[in-house]
Coordinates of C-alpha atoms in Angstrom, one line a residue:
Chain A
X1 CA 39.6 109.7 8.0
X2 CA 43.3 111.1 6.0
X3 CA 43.6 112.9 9.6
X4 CA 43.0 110.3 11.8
X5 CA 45.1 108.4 9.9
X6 CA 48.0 110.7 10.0
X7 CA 47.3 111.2 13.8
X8 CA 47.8 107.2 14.0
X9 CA 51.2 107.5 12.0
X10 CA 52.4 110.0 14.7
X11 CA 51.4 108.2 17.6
X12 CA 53.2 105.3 15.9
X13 CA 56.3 107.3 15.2
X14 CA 56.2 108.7 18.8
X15 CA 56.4 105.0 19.7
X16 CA 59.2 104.3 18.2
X17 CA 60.9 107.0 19.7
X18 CA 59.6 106.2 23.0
X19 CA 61.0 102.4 22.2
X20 CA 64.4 104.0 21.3
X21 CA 67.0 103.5 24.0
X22 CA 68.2 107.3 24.1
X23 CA 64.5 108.3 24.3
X24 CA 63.1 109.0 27.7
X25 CA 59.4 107.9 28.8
X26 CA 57.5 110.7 27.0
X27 CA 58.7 113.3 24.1
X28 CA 57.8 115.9 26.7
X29 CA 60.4 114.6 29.6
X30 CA 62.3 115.0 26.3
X31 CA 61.8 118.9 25.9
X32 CA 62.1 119.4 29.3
X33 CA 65.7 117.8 30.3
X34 CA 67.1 119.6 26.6
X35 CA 67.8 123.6 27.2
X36 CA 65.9 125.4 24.9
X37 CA 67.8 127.7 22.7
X38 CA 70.9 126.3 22.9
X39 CA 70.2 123.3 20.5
X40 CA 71.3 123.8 17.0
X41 CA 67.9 123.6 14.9
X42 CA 69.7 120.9 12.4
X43 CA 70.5 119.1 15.3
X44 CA 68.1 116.0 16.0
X45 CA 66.8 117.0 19.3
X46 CA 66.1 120.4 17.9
X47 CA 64.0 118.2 15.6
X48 CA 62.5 115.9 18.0
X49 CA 61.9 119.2 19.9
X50 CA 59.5 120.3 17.5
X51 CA 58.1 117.4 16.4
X52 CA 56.7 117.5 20.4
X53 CA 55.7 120.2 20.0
X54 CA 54.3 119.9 16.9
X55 CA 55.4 122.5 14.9
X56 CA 57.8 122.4 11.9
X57 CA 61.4 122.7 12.6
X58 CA 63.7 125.5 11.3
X59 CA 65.7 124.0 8.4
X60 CA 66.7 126.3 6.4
X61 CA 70.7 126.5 6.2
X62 CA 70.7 123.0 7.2
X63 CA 72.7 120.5 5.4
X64 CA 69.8 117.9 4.5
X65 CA 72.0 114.5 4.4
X66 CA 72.3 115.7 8.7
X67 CA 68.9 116.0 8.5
X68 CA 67.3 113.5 6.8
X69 CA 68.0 110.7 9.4
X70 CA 65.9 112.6 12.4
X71 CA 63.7 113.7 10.1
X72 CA 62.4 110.3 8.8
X73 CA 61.9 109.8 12.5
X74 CA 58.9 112.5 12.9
X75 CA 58.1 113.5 9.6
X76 CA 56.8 112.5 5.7
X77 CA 59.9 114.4 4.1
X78 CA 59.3 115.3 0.8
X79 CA 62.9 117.0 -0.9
X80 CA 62.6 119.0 -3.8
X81 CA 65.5 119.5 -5.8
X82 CA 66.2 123.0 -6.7
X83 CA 69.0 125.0 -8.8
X84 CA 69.9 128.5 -6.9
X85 CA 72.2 131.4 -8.4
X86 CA 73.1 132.3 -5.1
X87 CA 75.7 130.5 -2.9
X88 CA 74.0 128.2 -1.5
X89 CA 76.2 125.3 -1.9
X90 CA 75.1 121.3 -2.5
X91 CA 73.0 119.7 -0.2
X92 CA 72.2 122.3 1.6
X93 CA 68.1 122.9 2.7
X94 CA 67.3 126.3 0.9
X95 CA 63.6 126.2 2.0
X96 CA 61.1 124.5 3.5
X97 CA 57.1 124.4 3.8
X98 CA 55.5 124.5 5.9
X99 CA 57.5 127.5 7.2
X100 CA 59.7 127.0 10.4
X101 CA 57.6 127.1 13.7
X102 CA 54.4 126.4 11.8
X103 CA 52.2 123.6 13.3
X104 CA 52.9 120.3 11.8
X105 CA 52.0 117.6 13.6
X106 CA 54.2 114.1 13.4
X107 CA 54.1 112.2 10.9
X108 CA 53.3 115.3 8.9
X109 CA 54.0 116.1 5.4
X110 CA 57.5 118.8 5.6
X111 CA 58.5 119.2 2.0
X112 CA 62.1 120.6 1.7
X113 CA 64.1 122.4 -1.1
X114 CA 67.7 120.9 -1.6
X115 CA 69.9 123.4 -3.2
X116 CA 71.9 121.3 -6.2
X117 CA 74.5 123.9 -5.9
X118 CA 75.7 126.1 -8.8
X119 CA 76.9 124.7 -12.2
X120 CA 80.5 126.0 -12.9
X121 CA 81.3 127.0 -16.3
X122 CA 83.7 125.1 -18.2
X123 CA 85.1 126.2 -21.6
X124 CA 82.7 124.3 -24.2
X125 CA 79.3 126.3 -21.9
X126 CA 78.2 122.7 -21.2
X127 CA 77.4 123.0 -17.0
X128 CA 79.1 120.4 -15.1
X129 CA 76.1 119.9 -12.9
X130 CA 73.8 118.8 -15.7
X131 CA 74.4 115.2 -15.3
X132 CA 73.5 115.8 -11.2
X133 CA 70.4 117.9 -12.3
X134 CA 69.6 115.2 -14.7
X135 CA 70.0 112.9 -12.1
X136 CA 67.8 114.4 -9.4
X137 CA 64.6 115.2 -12.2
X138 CA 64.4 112.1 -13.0
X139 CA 64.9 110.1 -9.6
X140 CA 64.6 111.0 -5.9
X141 CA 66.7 113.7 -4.2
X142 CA 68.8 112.1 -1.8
X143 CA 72.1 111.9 -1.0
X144 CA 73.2 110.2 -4.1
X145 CA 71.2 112.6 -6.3
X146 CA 73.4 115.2 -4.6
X147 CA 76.8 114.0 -5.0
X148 CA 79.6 115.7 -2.6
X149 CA 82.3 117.5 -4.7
X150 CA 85.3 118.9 -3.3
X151 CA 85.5 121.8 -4.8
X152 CA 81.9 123.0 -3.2
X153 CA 82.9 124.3 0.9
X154 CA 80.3 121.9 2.9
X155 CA 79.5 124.6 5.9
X156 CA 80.5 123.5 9.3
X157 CA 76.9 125.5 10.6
X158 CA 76.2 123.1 13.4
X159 CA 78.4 124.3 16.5
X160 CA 77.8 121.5 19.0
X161 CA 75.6 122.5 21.4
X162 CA 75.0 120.4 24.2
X163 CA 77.4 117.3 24.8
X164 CA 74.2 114.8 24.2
X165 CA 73.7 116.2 20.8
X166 CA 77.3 116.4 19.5
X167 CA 77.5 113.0 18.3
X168 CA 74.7 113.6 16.4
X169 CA 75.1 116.8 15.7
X170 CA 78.1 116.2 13.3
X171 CA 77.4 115.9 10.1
X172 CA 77.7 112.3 8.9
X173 CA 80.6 111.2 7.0
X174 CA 80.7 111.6 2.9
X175 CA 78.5 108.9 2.0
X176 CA 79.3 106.8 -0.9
X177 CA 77.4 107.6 -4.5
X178 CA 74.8 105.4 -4.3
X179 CA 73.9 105.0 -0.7
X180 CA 71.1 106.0 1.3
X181 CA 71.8 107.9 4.5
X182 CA 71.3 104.8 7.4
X183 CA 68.0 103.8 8.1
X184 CA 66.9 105.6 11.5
X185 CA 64.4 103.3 12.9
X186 CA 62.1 100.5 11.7
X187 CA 59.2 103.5 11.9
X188 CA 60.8 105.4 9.3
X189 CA 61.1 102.6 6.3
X190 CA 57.7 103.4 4.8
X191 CA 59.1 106.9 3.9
X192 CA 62.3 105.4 2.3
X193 CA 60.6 103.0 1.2
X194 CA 58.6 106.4 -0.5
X195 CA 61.9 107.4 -2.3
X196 CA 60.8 106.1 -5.8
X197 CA 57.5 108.5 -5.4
X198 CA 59.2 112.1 -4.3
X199 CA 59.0 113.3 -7.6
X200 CA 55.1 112.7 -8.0
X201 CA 52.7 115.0 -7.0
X202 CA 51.8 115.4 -3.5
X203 CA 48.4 115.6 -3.9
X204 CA 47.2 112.0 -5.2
X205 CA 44.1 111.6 -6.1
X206 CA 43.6 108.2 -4.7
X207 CA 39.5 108.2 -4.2
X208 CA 39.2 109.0 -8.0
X209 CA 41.8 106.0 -9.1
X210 CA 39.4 104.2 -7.0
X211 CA 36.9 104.8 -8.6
X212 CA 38.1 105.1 -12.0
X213 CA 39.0 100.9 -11.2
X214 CA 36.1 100.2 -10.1
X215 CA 34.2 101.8 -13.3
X216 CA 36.3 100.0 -15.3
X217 CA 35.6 96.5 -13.9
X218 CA 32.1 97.4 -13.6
X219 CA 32.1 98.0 -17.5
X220 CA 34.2 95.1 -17.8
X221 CA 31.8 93.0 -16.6
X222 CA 28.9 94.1 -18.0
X223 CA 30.0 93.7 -21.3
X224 CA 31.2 90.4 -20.4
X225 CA 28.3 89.1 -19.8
X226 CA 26.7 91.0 -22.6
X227 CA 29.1 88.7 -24.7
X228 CA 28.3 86.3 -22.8
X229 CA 26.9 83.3 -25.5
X230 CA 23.5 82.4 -24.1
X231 CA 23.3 78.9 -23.4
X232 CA 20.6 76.8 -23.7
X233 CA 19.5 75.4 -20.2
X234 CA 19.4 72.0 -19.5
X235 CA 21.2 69.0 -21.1
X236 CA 24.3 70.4 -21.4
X237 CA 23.2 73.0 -24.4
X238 CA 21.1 70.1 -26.5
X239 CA 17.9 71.9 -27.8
X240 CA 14.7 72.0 -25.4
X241 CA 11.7 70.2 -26.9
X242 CA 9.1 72.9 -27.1
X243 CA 5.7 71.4 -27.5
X244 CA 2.2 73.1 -27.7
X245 CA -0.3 71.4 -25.8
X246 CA -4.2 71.8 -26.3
X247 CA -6.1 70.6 -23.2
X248 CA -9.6 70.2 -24.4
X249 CA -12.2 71.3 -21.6
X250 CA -15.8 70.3 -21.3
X251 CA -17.8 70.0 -24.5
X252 CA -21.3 72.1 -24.8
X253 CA -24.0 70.9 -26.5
X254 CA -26.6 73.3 -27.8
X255 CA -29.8 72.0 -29.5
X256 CA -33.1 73.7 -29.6
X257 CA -35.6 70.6 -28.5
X258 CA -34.7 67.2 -28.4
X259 CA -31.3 66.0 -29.4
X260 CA -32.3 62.7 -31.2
X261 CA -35.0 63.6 -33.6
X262 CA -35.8 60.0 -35.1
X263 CA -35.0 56.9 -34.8
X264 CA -33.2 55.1 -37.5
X265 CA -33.7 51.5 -36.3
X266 CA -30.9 49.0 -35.9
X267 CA -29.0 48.0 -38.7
Chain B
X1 CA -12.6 62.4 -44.3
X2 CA -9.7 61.8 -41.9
X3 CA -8.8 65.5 -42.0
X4 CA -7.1 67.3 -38.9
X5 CA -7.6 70.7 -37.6
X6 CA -4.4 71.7 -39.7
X7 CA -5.2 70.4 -42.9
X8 CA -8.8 71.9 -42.6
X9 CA -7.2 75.6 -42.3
X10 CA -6.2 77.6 -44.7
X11 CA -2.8 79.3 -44.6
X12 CA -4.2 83.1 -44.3
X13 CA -6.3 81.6 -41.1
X14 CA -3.1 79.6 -40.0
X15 CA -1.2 83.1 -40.4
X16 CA -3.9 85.2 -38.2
X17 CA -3.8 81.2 -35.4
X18 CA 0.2 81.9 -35.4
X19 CA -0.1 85.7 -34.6
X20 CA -2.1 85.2 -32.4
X21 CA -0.5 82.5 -30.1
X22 CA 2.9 84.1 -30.8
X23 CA 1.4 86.9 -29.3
X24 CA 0.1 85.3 -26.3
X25 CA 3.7 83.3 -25.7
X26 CA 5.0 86.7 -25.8
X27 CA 3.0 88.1 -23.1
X28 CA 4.7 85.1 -20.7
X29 CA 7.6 86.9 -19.2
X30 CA 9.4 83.6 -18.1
X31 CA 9.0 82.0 -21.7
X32 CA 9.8 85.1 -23.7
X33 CA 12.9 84.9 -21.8
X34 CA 13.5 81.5 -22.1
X35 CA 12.5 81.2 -25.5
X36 CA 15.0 84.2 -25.9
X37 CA 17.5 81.8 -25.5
X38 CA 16.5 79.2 -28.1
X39 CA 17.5 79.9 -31.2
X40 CA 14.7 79.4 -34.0
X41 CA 12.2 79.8 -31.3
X42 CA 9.3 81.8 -33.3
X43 CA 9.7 78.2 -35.7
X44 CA 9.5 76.3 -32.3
X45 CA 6.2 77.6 -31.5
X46 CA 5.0 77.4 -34.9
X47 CA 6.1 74.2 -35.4
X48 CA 4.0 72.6 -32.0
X49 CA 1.1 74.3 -33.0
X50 CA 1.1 72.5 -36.1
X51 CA 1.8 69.5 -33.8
X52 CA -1.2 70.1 -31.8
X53 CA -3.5 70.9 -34.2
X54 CA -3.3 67.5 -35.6
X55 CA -6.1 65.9 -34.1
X56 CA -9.7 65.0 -35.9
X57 CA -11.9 67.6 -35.1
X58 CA -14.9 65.5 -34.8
X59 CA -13.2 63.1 -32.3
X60 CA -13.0 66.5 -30.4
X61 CA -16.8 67.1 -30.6
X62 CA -18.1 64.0 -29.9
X63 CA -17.6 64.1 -26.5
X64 CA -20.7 66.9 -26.6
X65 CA -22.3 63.2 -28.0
X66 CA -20.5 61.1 -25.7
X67 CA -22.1 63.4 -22.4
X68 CA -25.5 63.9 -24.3
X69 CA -28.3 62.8 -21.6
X70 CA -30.7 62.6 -24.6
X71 CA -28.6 60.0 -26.8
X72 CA -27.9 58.1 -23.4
X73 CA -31.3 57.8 -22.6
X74 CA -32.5 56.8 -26.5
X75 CA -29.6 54.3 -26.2
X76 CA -30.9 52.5 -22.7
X77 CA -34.6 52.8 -23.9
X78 CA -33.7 50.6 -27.3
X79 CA -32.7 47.6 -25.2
X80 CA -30.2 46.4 -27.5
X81 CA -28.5 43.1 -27.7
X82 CA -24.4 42.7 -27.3
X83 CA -23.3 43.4 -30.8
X84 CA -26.0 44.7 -32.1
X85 CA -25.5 48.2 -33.2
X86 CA -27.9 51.5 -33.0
X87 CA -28.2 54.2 -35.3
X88 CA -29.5 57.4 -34.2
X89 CA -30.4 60.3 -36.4
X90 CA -30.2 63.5 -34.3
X91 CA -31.0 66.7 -35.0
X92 CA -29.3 69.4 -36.0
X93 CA -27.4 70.9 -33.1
X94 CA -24.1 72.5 -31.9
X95 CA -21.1 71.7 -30.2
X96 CA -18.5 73.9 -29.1
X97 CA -15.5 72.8 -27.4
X98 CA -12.7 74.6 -25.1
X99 CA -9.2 73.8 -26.4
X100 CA -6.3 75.7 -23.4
X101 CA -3.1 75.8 -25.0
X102 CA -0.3 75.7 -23.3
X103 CA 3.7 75.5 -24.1
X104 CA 5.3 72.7 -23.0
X105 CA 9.1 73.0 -22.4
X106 CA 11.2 70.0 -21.9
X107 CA 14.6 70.3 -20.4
X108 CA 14.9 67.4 -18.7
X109 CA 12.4 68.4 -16.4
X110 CA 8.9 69.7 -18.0
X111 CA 7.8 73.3 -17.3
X112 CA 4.3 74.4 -19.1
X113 CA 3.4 78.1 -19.5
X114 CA 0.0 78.4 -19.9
X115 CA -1.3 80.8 -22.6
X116 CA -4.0 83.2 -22.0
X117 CA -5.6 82.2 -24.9
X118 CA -8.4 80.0 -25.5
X119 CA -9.2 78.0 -28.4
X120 CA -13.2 77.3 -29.2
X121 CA -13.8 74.5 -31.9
X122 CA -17.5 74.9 -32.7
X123 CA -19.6 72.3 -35.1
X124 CA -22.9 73.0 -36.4
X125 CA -24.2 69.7 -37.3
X126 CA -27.2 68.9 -39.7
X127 CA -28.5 65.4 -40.3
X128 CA -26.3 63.8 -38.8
X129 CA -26.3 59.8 -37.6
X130 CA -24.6 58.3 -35.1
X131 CA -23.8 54.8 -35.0
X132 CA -24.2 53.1 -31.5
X133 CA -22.4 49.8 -30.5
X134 CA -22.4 47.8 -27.2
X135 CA -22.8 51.3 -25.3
X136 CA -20.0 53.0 -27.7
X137 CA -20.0 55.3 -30.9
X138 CA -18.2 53.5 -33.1
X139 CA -19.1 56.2 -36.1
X140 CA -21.3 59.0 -37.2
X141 CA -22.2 60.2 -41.2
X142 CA -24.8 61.5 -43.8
X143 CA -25.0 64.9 -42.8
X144 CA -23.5 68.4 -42.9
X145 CA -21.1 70.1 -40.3
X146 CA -20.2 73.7 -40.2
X147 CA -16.9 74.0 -38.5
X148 CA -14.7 77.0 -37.3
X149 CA -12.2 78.0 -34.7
X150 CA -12.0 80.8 -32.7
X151 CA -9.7 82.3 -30.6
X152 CA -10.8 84.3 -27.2
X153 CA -8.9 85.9 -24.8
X154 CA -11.1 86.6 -21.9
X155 CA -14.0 85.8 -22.8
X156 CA -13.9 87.8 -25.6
X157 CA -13.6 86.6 -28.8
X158 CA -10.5 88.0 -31.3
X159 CA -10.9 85.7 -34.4
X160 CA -13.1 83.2 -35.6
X161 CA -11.8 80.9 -38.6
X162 CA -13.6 78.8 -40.8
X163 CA -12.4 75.9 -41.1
X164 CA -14.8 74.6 -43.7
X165 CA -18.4 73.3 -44.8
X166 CA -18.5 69.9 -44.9
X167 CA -20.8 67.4 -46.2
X168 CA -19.7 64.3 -43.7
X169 CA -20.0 60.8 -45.2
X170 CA -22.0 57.9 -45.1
X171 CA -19.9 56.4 -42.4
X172 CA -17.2 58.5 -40.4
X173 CA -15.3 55.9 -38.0
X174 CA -14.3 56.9 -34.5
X175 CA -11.1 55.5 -33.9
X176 CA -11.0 54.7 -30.9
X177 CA -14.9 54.6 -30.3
X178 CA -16.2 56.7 -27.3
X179 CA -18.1 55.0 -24.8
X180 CA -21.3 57.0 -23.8
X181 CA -21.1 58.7 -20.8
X182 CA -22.8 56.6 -17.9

C-alpha cells in the first residue's frame, strides 16, 4: 500500500509538472527536446531528466539552495547536515543516497548531505561555525541553517548549458537568514511543509503508533467502565423491591381408607 | 396458635432454607447479575423469604380439605340447614402441599425469576375436627399435626425441616373460611 501510495504522489507531482507552463505534454517530450549530456546535472532539467527517468540525479558538488527548488518538484528531499574537513565549502551537496543514476522513482525519498563548511579557528579555540552547527542539529537544514558567509568561495560549477536552462541554472541570489528558498509549485508544499520533521528518523514506525493508540484507548476504556459505579436499573437509581413469592400448587391428600372416620354431629 | 411458617422454624433450619434458596437464586444467571447490582442483595433475598414465609401453614393445607371428595360428600349427605354448622372428625391423614418460589423484582416494571426449587409443606394430621358452615370451613381443632418443610430440587428431595409437633386446639379459626370445593 506505502508503494502505491508513493506511486500516486509521483503521478501527482508529474501532474504538476505537466500543469506548469514551461512543461511540455509529457516528461518524455521533455527528455527528448533537452540534449543529453550537455545539461549541467544541478541544473533542473537535468533533474526533471531523471526524475523521467526515474533514477536519482547526480548531486554531488551541487550547491543545494540551486537545488532544492527542482528538487521539491520530483522528490521527498531529506538534507542531512554534515561537518567535512575537506574543502567542501557551505551549502554545498557532499553526498547523496541513493547514489546518482540509481532508480528512484518520483516522489521518492533522495536524502542529501549538506556540507556546513569548515569551522575557522579563532584565537580563544571556540569554532565560529558552532552557532550554525547548533543551528542545523537542532532545526531543519535549509538555507537559513546554512547561512552564506563571505569569506567561504560559493563555486560557480554550473556553466550554463543550454539557453533554456540558464535562467535557472544560475544559482539563486543570497537569500536572506531566515527565508526559505521560493516555493516551486503548489505539489511541493507537503515537503516544506516536512521541514520541521528532517531531523527525525526516516523510518517511522507509524503501524506501531497505531497501534500503541489504539491499545491505550482500548485499556482506557476498559477500565472505564470497570470504574464504572453500577447503577441500579430503573427509577432513576431508587432501590428495586425484591420480593419472594411462593405460588402454592395443588394440595395432596393421602389417607389410608376413608377420610371422615365419624361423625361428630352438629353442634 | 396463629403461628406462620417463620415463627414455627428454628433458626439452624431457617439457616439450611436460606442456603438453599440463595443457592438456587444463584444458579439464575439474569438475577445473579441483577442482584449483582443491588447492593445488600444476599439481605434482599433473605429478607422476602421471611416475607413469604409468613403465611399459616394450616390455611395452606386445608385446601387438601377444601378439594376432599370424601368431606364434600359427608357434608351434602348431612342435609344441613343455613347456619347450622357441621363438625366432622376425620381421620388421621396427610397433606402435602407444593409451594414454587419465585423472585419478584420490581423496577417499575415486574420481572420474576423462577427458582428451581420447590418447597413441600407436609401435615400429618391425627384427630382432627373440622368445623363445617353453610358449605365453608370456618375452623378445625382437637388433634395433633406433624409438620415439616422440605426442599426438592427435581424431584429429589435436599432437606426436610421440622417445623414442629403440635397439639392443635379445641378451635383453630380459618380466617377467611374456605368454601368446599363444589
Amino acid at each position: 500500500m506505502q508503494v502505491g501510495f508513493r506511486q500516486a504522489l509521483g503521478l501527482i507531482l508529474c501532474m504538476g509538472v505537466l500543469t506548469d507552463g514551461s512543461a511540455l505534454a509529457s516528461p518524455r517530450t521533455t527528455v527528448a527536446q533537452v540534449p543529453a549530456g550537455k545539461t549541467d546535472p544541478c541544473s533542473p532539467p537535468a533533474i526533471r531528466r531523471a526524475a523521467a527517468q526515474q533514477t536519482a540525479p547526480a548531486l554531488t558538488g551541487c550547491r543545494y539552495e540551486a537545488v532544492a527548488a527542482p528538487l521539491a518538484r520530483f522528490f521527498m528531499t531529506l538534507p542531512v547536515a554534515r561537518k567535512t574537513e575537506d574543502e567542501a565549502p557551505i551549502g554545498t551537496i557532499i553526498g547523496q543516497n541513493p547514489q546518482a543514476g540509481q532508480p528512484l522513482k518520483p516522489g521518492g525519498r533522495l536524502v542529501l548531505s549538506v556540507s556546513t563548511g569548515r569551522a575557522p579557528k579563532v584565537e580563544d579555540g571556540t569554532p565560529v561555525g558552532s552557532t550554525a552547527e547548533t543551528s542545523v542539529s537542532a532545526g531543519s537544514v535549509s538555507s537559513q541553517s546554512v547561512p552564506e558567509r563571505s569569506d567561504t568561495p560559493i563555486p560557480q560549477a554550473e556553466p550554463p548549458a543550454t539557453p533554456s536552462s540558464q535562467a535557472s541554472v544560475v544559482s539563486p541570489p543570497a537569500l536572506p537568514a531566515g527565508k526559505m528558498p521560493p516555493a516551486p509549485i503548489e505539489n511541493a508544499a507537503p515537503t516544506q511543509e516536512m521541514a520541521p520533521f528532517r531531523d527525525m528518523p526516516t523510518h517511522i514506525p507509524w503501524l506501531w503508533i497505531v497501534a500503541v493508540v489504539a491499545l491505550v484507548l482500548v485499556a482506557g476504556l476498559a477500565v472505564a467502565s470497570a470504574r464504572k459505579p453500577r447503577r441500579i436499573r430503573g427509577r432513576g437509581g431508587l432501590a428495586p423491591n425484591v420480593s419472594l413469592r411462593l405460588t402454592p400448587g395443588a394440595a395432596r391428600l393421602k389417607v389410608r381408607g376413608s377420610l371422615v372416620s365419624g361423625r361428630k354431629g352438629r353442634s | 396458635m396463629n403461628e406462620t411458617i417463620n415463627d414455627l422454624l428454628t433458626p439452624e433450619a431457617r439457616q439450611r432454607l436460606e442456603a438453599q434458596v440463595t443457592r438456587a437464586a444463584d444458579k439464575d444467571r439474569a438475577l445473579r447479575r441483577f442482584l449483582n447490582g443491588v447492593p445488600l442483595a444476599k439481605g434482599l433475598i433473605r429478607a422476602a423469604l421471611d416475607t413469604a414465609l409468613r403465611r399459616d401453614p394450616f390455611a395452606l393445607l386445608a385446601e387438601g380439605w377444601r378439594t376432599s371428595k370424601d368431606i364434600r360428600t359427608f357434608y351434602q349427605g348431612e342435609g344441613a340447614q343455613l347456619g347450622e354448622p357441621v363438625v366432622v372428625k376425620l381421620a388421621a391423614h396427610d397433606i402435602e402441599r407444593d409451594l414454587t418460589p419465585e423472585v419478584v423484582i420490581d423496577v417499575g416494571a415486574e420481572r420474576r425469576f423462577p427458582l428451581r426449587l420447590a418447597l413441600t409443606l407436609c401435615g400429618e394430621f391425627e384427630g382432627v375436627e373440622l368445623s363445617i358452615l353453610d358449605g365453608d370451613m370456618i375452623a378445625f381443632g382437637s388433634g395433633r399435626c406433624h409438620l415439616s418443610l422440605k426442599l426438592r430440587v427435581a424431584g429429589r428431595t435436599l432437606e426436610s425441616l421440622t417445623l414442629g409437633k403440635l397439639t392443635l386446639p379445641y378451635e383453630h379459626r380459618l380466617t377467611p373460611a374456605l368454601p368446599l370445593y363444589s
